[in-house]
Short mmCIF file of C-alpha atoms and ligand atoms in Angstrom, two decimals:
data_model
loop_
_atom_site.label_atom_id
_atom_site.label_comp_id
_atom_site.label_asym_id
_atom_site.label_seq_id
_atom_site.Cartn_x
_atom_site.Cartn_y
_atom_site.Cartn_z
CA MET A 1 4.61 11.79 22.55
CA ASP A 2 7.65 9.84 23.78
CA VAL A 3 10.09 8.94 20.98
CA ASP A 4 12.45 6.87 23.14
CA ASP A 5 11.95 3.12 23.28
CA THR A 6 10.16 1.91 26.40
CA PRO A 7 11.92 -1.02 28.13
CA ALA A 8 9.56 -3.43 26.30
CA GLU A 9 10.27 -1.76 22.96
CA ALA A 10 14.03 -1.77 23.57
CA ALA A 11 13.88 -5.48 24.42
CA PHE A 12 11.90 -6.16 21.26
CA ARG A 13 14.36 -4.13 19.16
CA ALA A 14 17.25 -6.20 20.55
CA GLU A 15 15.32 -9.39 19.74
CA VAL A 16 14.70 -8.16 16.17
CA ARG A 17 18.37 -7.26 15.70
CA ALA A 18 19.48 -10.70 16.86
CA PHE A 19 16.98 -12.36 14.53
CA LEU A 20 18.05 -10.23 11.57
CA ALA A 21 21.75 -10.75 12.27
CA GLU A 22 21.18 -14.47 11.97
CA HIS A 23 18.48 -14.74 9.30
CA ALA A 24 18.14 -11.59 7.15
CA PRO A 25 18.50 -12.63 3.52
CA ASP A 26 21.04 -11.08 1.20
CA VAL A 27 18.83 -9.12 -1.16
CA THR A 28 21.69 -7.68 -3.20
CA PRO A 29 20.99 -9.90 -6.24
CA LEU A 30 17.32 -8.89 -6.10
CA VAL A 31 17.71 -5.10 -5.82
CA GLY A 32 16.40 -3.60 -9.03
CA VAL A 33 14.47 -6.78 -9.85
CA TRP A 34 11.29 -5.60 -8.11
CA PRO A 35 9.15 -3.80 -9.06
CA PRO A 36 9.82 -5.51 -12.38
CA ARG A 37 11.28 -3.05 -14.88
CA VAL A 38 10.51 -5.47 -17.65
CA ILE A 39 7.77 -8.07 -17.84
CA ASP A 40 9.84 -11.16 -17.12
CA HIS A 41 8.05 -14.11 -15.53
CA GLU A 42 11.26 -15.91 -14.59
CA ARG A 43 12.59 -12.91 -12.64
CA ASP A 44 9.18 -12.31 -11.06
CA ALA A 45 9.08 -15.93 -9.91
CA ARG A 46 12.56 -15.63 -8.38
CA PHE A 47 11.52 -12.54 -6.47
CA ILE A 48 8.24 -14.06 -5.31
CA ASP A 49 10.00 -17.24 -4.12
CA ALA A 50 12.53 -15.18 -2.16
CA SER A 51 9.71 -13.10 -0.64
CA ARG A 52 7.77 -16.19 0.40
CA ALA A 53 10.89 -17.75 1.95
CA TRP A 54 11.58 -14.58 3.97
CA GLN A 55 7.98 -14.39 5.16
CA ARG A 56 8.06 -18.07 6.18
CA CYS A 57 11.27 -17.44 8.11
CA ARG A 58 9.69 -14.43 9.85
CA ALA A 59 6.67 -16.57 10.78
CA GLU A 60 8.79 -19.45 12.10
CA HIS A 61 10.61 -17.05 14.42
CA GLY A 62 7.57 -15.13 15.61
CA PHE A 63 8.07 -11.99 13.53
CA ALA A 64 5.04 -12.26 11.23
CA GLY A 65 1.86 -10.36 12.05
CA ILE A 66 3.60 -8.53 14.88
CA GLY A 67 0.50 -6.37 15.41
CA TRP A 68 -2.06 -9.15 14.93
CA PRO A 69 -3.80 -10.62 17.98
CA GLU A 70 -2.08 -13.71 19.41
CA ALA A 71 -5.28 -15.71 18.90
CA TYR A 72 -4.64 -15.45 15.15
CA GLY A 73 -0.94 -16.30 15.20
CA GLY A 74 0.37 -12.76 15.67
CA ARG A 75 2.38 -11.25 18.51
CA GLY A 76 -0.40 -8.92 19.69
CA LEU A 77 2.09 -6.10 19.99
CA GLY A 78 0.59 -3.18 18.10
CA PRO A 79 1.86 -0.80 15.44
CA VAL A 80 4.83 0.62 17.37
CA PHE A 81 6.41 -2.83 17.38
CA GLU A 82 5.57 -3.30 13.69
CA ALA A 83 7.37 -0.01 13.09
CA ILE A 84 10.41 -1.13 15.07
CA PHE A 85 10.69 -4.25 12.91
CA ALA A 86 10.33 -2.15 9.75
CA GLU A 87 13.00 0.30 10.96
CA GLU A 88 15.44 -2.52 11.64
CA GLU A 89 14.62 -4.68 8.62
CA GLY A 90 16.71 -2.66 6.18
CA MET A 91 16.69 -3.76 2.53
CA ALA A 92 14.93 -7.04 3.36
CA MET A 93 11.84 -4.82 3.44
CA LEU A 94 11.86 -5.24 -0.34
CA LEU A 95 10.79 -8.84 0.24
CA SER A 96 8.27 -8.09 2.98
CA GLY A 97 6.61 -5.56 0.63
CA LEU A 98 4.91 -8.30 -1.36
CA PHE A 99 2.84 -9.11 1.73
CA SER A 100 2.02 -5.55 2.72
CA VAL A 101 -1.52 -5.79 1.30
CA GLY A 102 -2.13 -9.28 2.69
CA ILE A 103 -0.67 -8.98 6.16
CA GLY A 104 -0.92 -5.21 6.59
CA MET A 105 -4.42 -4.68 5.22
CA VAL A 106 -6.41 -7.84 4.39
CA GLY A 107 -5.48 -9.80 7.53
CA PRO A 108 -6.75 -7.10 9.93
CA THR A 109 -9.92 -6.82 7.80
CA ILE A 110 -10.60 -10.57 7.98
CA ILE A 111 -9.89 -10.52 11.73
CA ALA A 112 -12.44 -7.71 12.17
CA HIS A 113 -15.17 -8.87 9.79
CA GLY A 114 -14.49 -12.49 8.73
CA THR A 115 -16.39 -15.65 9.60
CA HIS A 116 -14.72 -18.42 11.59
CA GLU A 117 -14.21 -20.36 8.32
CA GLN A 118 -12.57 -17.36 6.61
CA LYS A 119 -10.22 -16.80 9.54
CA THR A 120 -9.26 -20.49 9.52
CA ALA A 121 -8.74 -20.58 5.78
CA PHE A 122 -6.72 -17.40 5.36
CA LEU A 123 -4.96 -16.07 8.43
CA ALA A 124 -2.34 -18.74 9.17
CA PRO A 125 -1.36 -19.27 5.48
CA LEU A 126 -1.11 -15.49 5.09
CA LEU A 127 1.37 -15.21 7.95
CA ARG A 128 3.44 -18.08 6.56
CA GLY A 129 3.77 -16.32 3.20
CA GLU A 130 1.69 -18.89 1.36
CA GLN A 131 -0.72 -16.31 -0.07
CA VAL A 132 -0.01 -13.10 -1.93
CA TRP A 133 -2.98 -10.73 -1.88
CA CYS A 134 -4.02 -7.76 -3.98
CA GLN A 135 -6.53 -4.99 -3.36
CA LEU A 136 -9.28 -4.75 -5.99
CA PHE A 137 -10.72 -1.36 -5.01
CA SER A 138 -9.84 1.38 -7.54
CA GLU A 139 -11.57 1.61 -10.91
CA PRO A 140 -11.20 3.84 -13.97
CA ASN A 141 -13.97 6.09 -12.56
CA ALA A 142 -13.45 5.49 -8.87
CA GLY A 143 -10.18 6.41 -7.19
CA SER A 144 -10.40 9.38 -4.84
CA ASP A 145 -14.16 8.88 -5.04
CA LEU A 146 -13.88 5.18 -4.23
CA ALA A 147 -17.53 4.93 -3.14
CA GLY A 148 -18.48 5.73 -6.76
CA LEU A 149 -17.29 2.28 -7.90
CA GLU A 150 -19.28 0.65 -10.70
CA THR A 151 -18.26 -3.03 -10.66
CA ARG A 152 -21.54 -4.94 -10.19
CA ALA A 153 -22.23 -7.86 -7.86
CA GLU A 154 -25.54 -9.52 -8.78
CA ARG A 155 -27.11 -12.21 -6.62
CA ASP A 156 -27.86 -15.54 -8.34
CA GLY A 157 -29.17 -18.03 -5.77
CA ASP A 158 -26.29 -18.85 -3.43
CA GLU A 159 -23.83 -17.20 -5.75
CA TRP A 160 -22.81 -13.73 -6.87
CA VAL A 161 -21.93 -12.80 -10.44
CA ILE A 162 -19.35 -10.03 -10.84
CA HIS A 163 -18.90 -7.75 -13.85
CA GLY A 164 -16.58 -4.76 -14.02
CA GLN A 165 -13.05 -3.46 -14.19
CA LYS A 166 -10.43 -2.61 -11.59
CA VAL A 167 -7.24 -0.67 -12.18
CA TRP A 168 -3.91 0.18 -10.49
CA THR A 169 -4.08 -3.22 -8.79
CA SER A 170 -0.58 -3.61 -7.34
CA HIS A 171 0.89 -7.12 -7.71
CA ALA A 172 -2.36 -8.62 -9.12
CA HIS A 173 -0.21 -10.53 -11.61
CA ALA A 174 1.49 -12.28 -8.68
CA ALA A 175 -1.53 -12.55 -6.39
CA ASP A 176 -3.28 -15.71 -5.25
CA TRP A 177 -6.19 -13.83 -3.68
CA GLY A 178 -7.81 -10.40 -3.92
CA ILE A 179 -10.08 -8.33 -1.70
CA LEU A 180 -12.84 -6.94 -3.91
CA LEU A 181 -15.40 -4.16 -3.54
CA ALA A 182 -18.46 -4.34 -5.79
CA ARG A 183 -21.82 -2.59 -6.01
CA SER A 184 -24.59 -4.87 -4.78
CA ASN A 185 -27.35 -2.25 -4.54
CA PRO A 186 -27.50 0.82 -6.80
CA ASP A 187 -30.77 2.08 -5.27
CA VAL A 188 -29.31 3.44 -2.05
CA PRO A 189 -26.73 6.23 -1.48
CA LYS A 190 -23.37 5.17 -2.89
CA HIS A 191 -21.64 4.26 0.39
CA ARG A 192 -24.48 1.99 1.44
CA GLY A 193 -24.77 -0.40 -1.52
CA ILE A 194 -21.27 -1.93 -1.65
CA THR A 195 -20.33 -5.49 -0.67
CA CYS A 196 -16.85 -6.88 -0.03
CA PHE A 197 -15.63 -10.29 -1.28
CA LEU A 198 -12.54 -12.47 -1.08
CA VAL A 199 -11.59 -13.63 -4.57
CA ASP A 200 -9.43 -16.48 -5.85
CA MET A 201 -7.39 -14.63 -8.50
CA ARG A 202 -7.12 -17.78 -10.64
CA ALA A 203 -10.90 -18.26 -10.94
CA PRO A 204 -12.49 -18.21 -14.42
CA GLY A 205 -13.80 -14.75 -15.33
CA ILE A 206 -10.70 -12.84 -14.14
CA GLU A 207 -8.20 -11.42 -16.58
CA VAL A 208 -5.12 -9.58 -15.29
CA ARG A 209 -3.26 -7.26 -17.67
CA PRO A 210 -0.01 -5.62 -16.48
CA LEU A 211 0.30 -1.85 -16.95
CA ARG A 212 3.68 -0.39 -17.91
CA GLN A 213 4.53 2.75 -15.92
CA ALA A 214 6.75 5.73 -16.57
CA THR A 215 9.45 4.06 -14.43
CA GLY A 216 9.47 1.09 -16.84
CA SER A 217 8.06 -1.06 -14.03
CA ALA A 218 4.90 -3.07 -14.37
CA GLU A 219 3.73 -3.88 -10.86
CA PHE A 220 0.31 -2.36 -11.53
CA ASN A 221 -2.42 -4.15 -13.41
CA GLU A 222 -5.83 -3.76 -14.93
CA VAL A 223 -8.16 -6.51 -13.75
CA PHE A 224 -11.20 -7.40 -15.83
CA LEU A 225 -14.03 -9.23 -14.10
CA ASP A 226 -16.33 -10.81 -16.63
CA GLY A 227 -18.99 -13.12 -15.22
CA LEU A 228 -16.82 -14.10 -12.24
CA ARG A 229 -18.93 -16.38 -10.01
CA LEU A 230 -18.43 -16.17 -6.25
CA SER A 231 -20.05 -18.23 -3.54
CA ASP A 232 -21.88 -16.34 -0.82
CA ASP A 233 -19.24 -17.84 1.52
CA ASP A 234 -16.70 -15.60 -0.25
CA ARG A 235 -18.50 -12.51 1.06
CA LEU A 236 -16.60 -10.60 3.76
CA GLY A 237 -19.01 -8.83 6.09
CA PRO A 238 -22.72 -8.15 5.58
CA VAL A 239 -24.37 -7.54 2.21
CA ASP A 240 -24.33 -3.81 1.29
CA ASP A 241 -22.04 -3.02 4.26
CA GLY A 242 -18.76 -3.29 2.36
CA TRP A 243 -17.88 0.36 2.94
CA ARG A 244 -17.48 -0.31 6.65
CA VAL A 245 -15.34 -3.35 5.81
CA ALA A 246 -13.24 -1.25 3.40
CA MET A 247 -12.69 1.35 6.10
CA THR A 248 -10.88 -1.29 8.18
CA THR A 249 -8.68 -2.07 5.16
CA LEU A 250 -7.95 1.59 4.41
CA THR A 251 -7.32 2.48 8.06
CA SER A 252 -4.77 -0.34 8.23
CA GLU A 253 -3.17 1.04 5.05
CA ARG A 254 -2.99 4.53 6.55
CA VAL A 255 -1.26 3.26 9.68
CA SER A 256 1.32 1.36 7.64
CA ILE A 257 2.04 4.21 5.20
CA GLY A 258 4.63 6.72 6.23
CA GLY A 259 7.94 6.59 7.95
CA ASN A 260 9.22 4.57 5.01
CA THR A 261 12.19 6.85 4.48
CA ALA A 262 14.76 4.12 5.06
CA VAL A 263 14.97 3.30 1.34
CA LEU A 264 17.49 6.14 0.86
CA SER A 265 19.87 7.28 3.54
CA LEU A 266 21.76 10.54 3.83
CA ASP A 267 24.94 8.51 3.27
CA ASP A 268 23.61 7.31 -0.12
CA LEU A 269 23.05 10.90 -1.20
CA VAL A 270 26.38 12.13 0.15
CA ALA A 271 28.05 9.34 -1.87
CA LEU A 272 26.18 10.55 -4.94
CA ALA A 273 27.35 14.12 -4.27
CA ASP A 274 30.94 12.88 -3.81
CA ARG A 275 30.79 11.10 -7.13
CA ARG A 276 30.08 14.45 -8.79
CA GLY A 277 32.64 16.31 -6.65
CA LEU A 278 29.85 18.31 -4.96
CA ARG A 279 30.53 17.57 -1.30
CA ASP A 280 31.74 21.13 -0.65
CA ASP A 281 29.23 22.84 -2.95
CA ALA A 282 27.11 25.12 -0.70
CA PRO A 283 23.71 24.64 -2.44
CA THR A 284 24.26 20.87 -2.47
CA ARG A 285 25.12 20.85 1.23
CA GLN A 286 22.00 22.92 1.90
CA ALA A 287 19.87 20.45 -0.06
CA LEU A 288 21.39 17.49 1.80
CA VAL A 289 20.61 19.15 5.14
CA GLY A 290 17.07 19.70 3.87
CA PHE A 291 16.83 15.96 3.10
CA HIS A 292 18.03 15.04 6.58
CA THR A 293 15.64 17.50 8.23
CA ARG A 294 12.66 16.13 6.32
CA VAL A 295 13.55 12.55 7.24
CA GLN A 296 13.64 13.54 10.92
CA LEU A 297 10.32 15.38 10.69
CA ILE A 298 8.66 12.43 8.98
CA THR A 299 10.04 10.04 11.56
CA TYR A 300 8.52 12.13 14.35
CA LEU A 301 5.21 12.49 12.51
CA ALA A 302 5.11 8.70 12.07
CA TRP A 303 5.79 8.22 15.77
CA ARG A 304 3.03 10.66 16.65
CA LEU A 305 0.59 8.68 14.48
CA ARG A 306 1.67 5.39 16.00
CA SER A 307 1.46 6.77 19.53
CA ALA A 308 -2.13 7.78 18.81
CA VAL A 309 -2.98 4.33 17.45
CA SER A 310 -1.27 2.63 20.40
CA ALA A 311 -3.38 4.73 22.74
CA GLY A 312 -6.46 3.29 21.01
CA ARG A 313 -7.32 6.34 18.89
CA GLU A 314 -8.30 6.04 15.21
CA PRO A 315 -5.66 7.60 12.95
CA GLY A 316 -7.16 10.99 12.26
CA PRO A 317 -5.91 14.00 10.32
CA GLU A 318 -2.35 13.30 11.48
CA SER A 319 -2.21 10.47 8.92
CA SER A 320 -3.00 13.05 6.19
CA VAL A 321 -0.26 15.37 7.45
CA LEU A 322 2.20 12.46 7.43
CA LYS A 323 1.12 11.25 3.99
CA LEU A 324 1.49 14.75 2.53
CA ALA A 325 4.88 15.24 4.21
CA MET A 326 6.02 11.91 2.71
CA SER A 327 5.01 12.82 -0.82
CA ARG A 328 6.58 16.31 -0.56
CA HIS A 329 9.75 14.57 0.64
CA GLN A 330 9.71 12.18 -2.33
CA GLU A 331 9.29 15.10 -4.68
CA ALA A 332 12.13 17.16 -3.18
CA THR A 333 14.41 14.11 -2.97
CA GLY A 334 13.69 13.20 -6.60
CA ASP A 335 14.66 16.70 -7.68
CA LEU A 336 17.81 16.57 -5.54
CA ILE A 337 18.85 13.25 -7.10
CA MET A 338 18.31 14.56 -10.62
CA GLY A 339 20.45 17.59 -9.78
CA LEU A 340 23.22 15.41 -8.38
CA LEU A 341 23.16 12.99 -11.31
CA GLY A 342 23.46 15.77 -13.85
CA ALA A 343 23.50 14.49 -17.45
CA ASP A 344 23.57 10.88 -16.17
CA ALA A 345 19.95 11.40 -15.19
CA THR A 346 18.92 10.98 -18.82
CA LEU A 347 20.22 7.40 -18.94
CA ASP A 348 18.39 4.24 -17.91
CA HIS A 349 19.03 0.50 -17.46
CA ALA A 350 22.57 -0.83 -17.80
CA ASP A 351 23.87 2.50 -19.22
CA ALA A 352 22.85 4.41 -16.12
CA TYR A 353 24.65 4.86 -12.83
CA GLY A 354 22.94 2.46 -10.39
CA GLY A 355 21.19 0.68 -13.25
CA GLY A 356 18.57 3.42 -13.47
CA SER A 357 17.41 3.02 -9.87
CA TRP A 358 18.22 6.70 -9.14
CA GLN A 359 16.07 7.83 -12.02
CA GLY A 360 13.42 5.42 -10.68
CA HIS A 361 13.39 7.33 -7.37
CA PHE A 362 12.62 10.53 -9.24
CA LEU A 363 9.88 9.01 -11.37
CA TYR A 364 8.30 7.10 -8.50
CA GLN A 365 7.40 10.33 -6.67
CA TRP A 366 4.12 10.52 -8.58
CA ALA A 367 3.12 7.13 -7.18
CA SER A 368 3.44 8.40 -3.62
CA ARG A 369 1.57 11.59 -4.52
CA LEU A 370 -1.42 9.52 -5.69
CA GLY A 371 -1.49 6.12 -3.94
CA GLY A 372 -3.17 5.83 -0.54
CA GLY A 373 -4.98 9.16 -1.09
CA THR A 374 -3.75 11.95 -3.35
CA ASP A 375 -2.02 15.12 -2.16
CA GLN A 376 -5.12 17.13 -3.01
CA VAL A 377 -7.40 14.85 -1.02
CA GLN A 378 -5.00 15.02 1.96
CA ARG A 379 -5.09 18.82 1.74
CA THR A 380 -8.89 18.74 1.80
CA VAL A 381 -8.83 16.58 4.94
CA ILE A 382 -6.30 18.89 6.61
CA GLY A 383 -8.27 21.96 5.54
CA GLU A 384 -11.56 20.67 6.88
CA ARG A 385 -10.47 18.70 9.94
CA VAL A 386 -7.37 20.54 11.15
CA LEU A 387 -7.80 24.10 9.96
CA GLY A 388 -11.59 24.16 10.28
CA LEU A 389 -12.12 25.56 6.78
CA PRO A 390 -15.59 25.28 5.19
CA GLY A 391 -16.27 21.81 3.74
CA GLU A 392 -16.04 20.98 0.04
CA PRO A 393 -19.45 21.12 -1.70
CA ARG A 394 -20.93 17.58 -1.67
CA THR A 395 -23.38 17.45 -4.56
CA ASP A 396 -24.05 13.73 -4.16
CA LYS A 397 -25.63 13.98 -0.70
CA GLY A 398 -29.00 12.22 -0.40
CA LEU A 399 -28.92 10.78 -3.94
CA THR A 400 -28.89 7.07 -4.72
CA PHE A 401 -26.05 5.63 -6.79
CA ARG A 402 -28.45 5.14 -9.73
CA GLN A 403 -29.54 8.82 -9.54
CA LEU A 404 -25.89 9.88 -9.51
CA GLN A 405 -25.20 7.82 -12.61
CA ARG A 406 -28.21 9.37 -14.40
CA ALA A 407 -27.09 12.86 -13.37
CA ALA A 408 -23.61 12.14 -14.76
CA LEU A 409 -25.12 10.97 -18.06
CA ASP A 410 -27.25 14.15 -18.31
CA ARG A 411 -24.20 16.42 -17.89
C1 LIG B 1 1.67 3.26 -6.07
C2 LIG B 1 0.19 3.06 -6.16
C3 LIG B 1 -0.34 1.82 -5.77
C4 LIG B 1 -1.71 1.61 -5.87
N1 LIG B 1 -2.18 0.36 -5.56
C5 LIG B 1 -3.50 0.15 -5.62
C6 LIG B 1 -4.02 -1.16 -5.33
O1 LIG B 1 -3.28 -2.11 -5.07
N2 LIG B 1 -5.35 -1.34 -5.39
C7 LIG B 1 -6.21 -0.34 -5.68
O2 LIG B 1 -7.41 -0.57 -5.65
N3 LIG B 1 -5.75 0.91 -6.02
C8 LIG B 1 -4.42 1.15 -6.00
N4 LIG B 1 -3.94 2.39 -6.35
C9 LIG B 1 -4.86 3.41 -6.82
C10 LIG B 1 -5.01 4.57 -5.83
O3 LIG B 1 -5.82 4.20 -4.77
C11 LIG B 1 -5.59 5.72 -6.67
O4 LIG B 1 -4.57 6.14 -7.57
C12 LIG B 1 -6.01 6.89 -5.81
O5 LIG B 1 -7.10 6.57 -5.02
C13 LIG B 1 -6.36 8.10 -6.72
O6 LIG B 1 -7.34 7.74 -7.62
P1 LIG B 1 -7.15 7.98 -9.19
O7 LIG B 1 -5.79 7.51 -9.59
O8 LIG B 1 -8.34 7.39 -9.87
O9 LIG B 1 -7.15 9.56 -9.37
P2 LIG B 1 -8.42 10.52 -9.34
O10 LIG B 1 -9.23 10.28 -8.12
O11 LIG B 1 -9.13 10.42 -10.65
O12 LIG B 1 -7.72 11.91 -9.22
C14 LIG B 1 -7.11 12.56 -10.32
C15 LIG B 1 -6.65 13.93 -9.86
O13 LIG B 1 -7.80 14.69 -9.42
C16 LIG B 1 -7.61 15.12 -8.08
N5 LIG B 1 -8.87 15.04 -7.33
C17 LIG B 1 -9.76 14.01 -7.33
N6 LIG B 1 -10.80 14.28 -6.50
C18 LIG B 1 -10.53 15.50 -5.95
C19 LIG B 1 -11.22 16.34 -5.01
N7 LIG B 1 -12.39 15.96 -4.47
N8 LIG B 1 -10.66 17.51 -4.70
C20 LIG B 1 -9.47 17.92 -5.25
N9 LIG B 1 -8.78 17.17 -6.16
C21 LIG B 1 -9.30 15.99 -6.49
C22 LIG B 1 -6.63 14.11 -7.48
O14 LIG B 1 -5.95 14.68 -6.38
C23 LIG B 1 -5.71 13.84 -8.65
O15 LIG B 1 -4.72 14.83 -8.76
C24 LIG B 1 -2.57 2.63 -6.31
C25 LIG B 1 -2.03 3.86 -6.72
C26 LIG B 1 -0.68 4.07 -6.67
C27 LIG B 1 -0.15 5.37 -7.17
#
């Protein structure tokens, strides 16, 4: 693995810096606004408008869809160049985040599996920031075991009728479109009876209910699908082959996760230590060095993953190692912040130092330990695929989804 920029990467980095110096928006008034810490439609709208404007600006200057093929309006440059933009983007990444599902995950899935009409309808508007997307995968009984999803898709002539419930749907309340997985055939093993659809989030039969989290934020939602009617043209990929489609989405998510340590710098934490007069305190210094070391390790792990992807390899167990390292880092950093804040850590909102954003860092660690594959699931992958430990018992092998449901009812 070579961590230095190649000449092409260095040239791109210079181009990105020049673009950002001229166009990067001032996000100061928006910091702390997103994820929304209160349900406030006016503030949400302000944030969404700013995000759309930034995405449009990126597109106009050739910095949208950096890794997408040129045929679809991207730069065709691959994940290393995406990472360079992310590294340089600084706090404007808050605004790009609204499009991480759409551009980072749904776009590559439509490119790989979509019809000509779907590519025409969605890809260019996505890059221009005209569509916010959400991912309608997880359900109350299907998270780590995503293939166990129960939302039903029933064929009715040229249409599909959808019934079910999704949960933890990030930004569904702001989304124009969603990528949906639903069970189209319960009489085959669970991975083989799922179909993927593209859903207009404002269609009748969809109800979005925000979920308030421990952080006070409400960027997650429950989504109820009650008799939602979809045309067969809304189907992405073949009937009953949605698992393969979803793998493209999840692989894209895995490549984009990680390396996102730029949110907090060592300088931020040193300033926090200074505020408490702890700059010369030995345990604090030790903890700050630990922070810095972890950031470096994660950066190198992320580069290793991206090098593998650039060389045309699927992200393998290294993405699990990176994901686990990231969540351990969030945990340790959250604890460090709480220690540095002292009694201030009990305060929130306007009473708190930083408006409660420091406390938010601590509380948000559980999100990174669950989202994109939980710590325990990552450990299983590492155990089986890196360490060669015996596999987990798989009691569902060879059974159809309907048999699994019956077995669950009998328990
Ligand atoms: C920040 C964030 C954003 C998210 N955004 C979205 C989104 O936009 N769209 C979407 O569809 N979903 C989203 N999710 C949901 C996410 O995909 C799920 O939280 C994740 O897949 C875990 O599923 P679960 O929450 O149902 O937990 P479960 O799978 O029920 O797990 C509960 C606990 O059991 C453990 N566990 C489960 N199975 C095993 C096993 N086989 N071995 C050992 N331990 C196990 C888990 O590690 C965990 O500790 C998001 C989650 C987070 C935190």
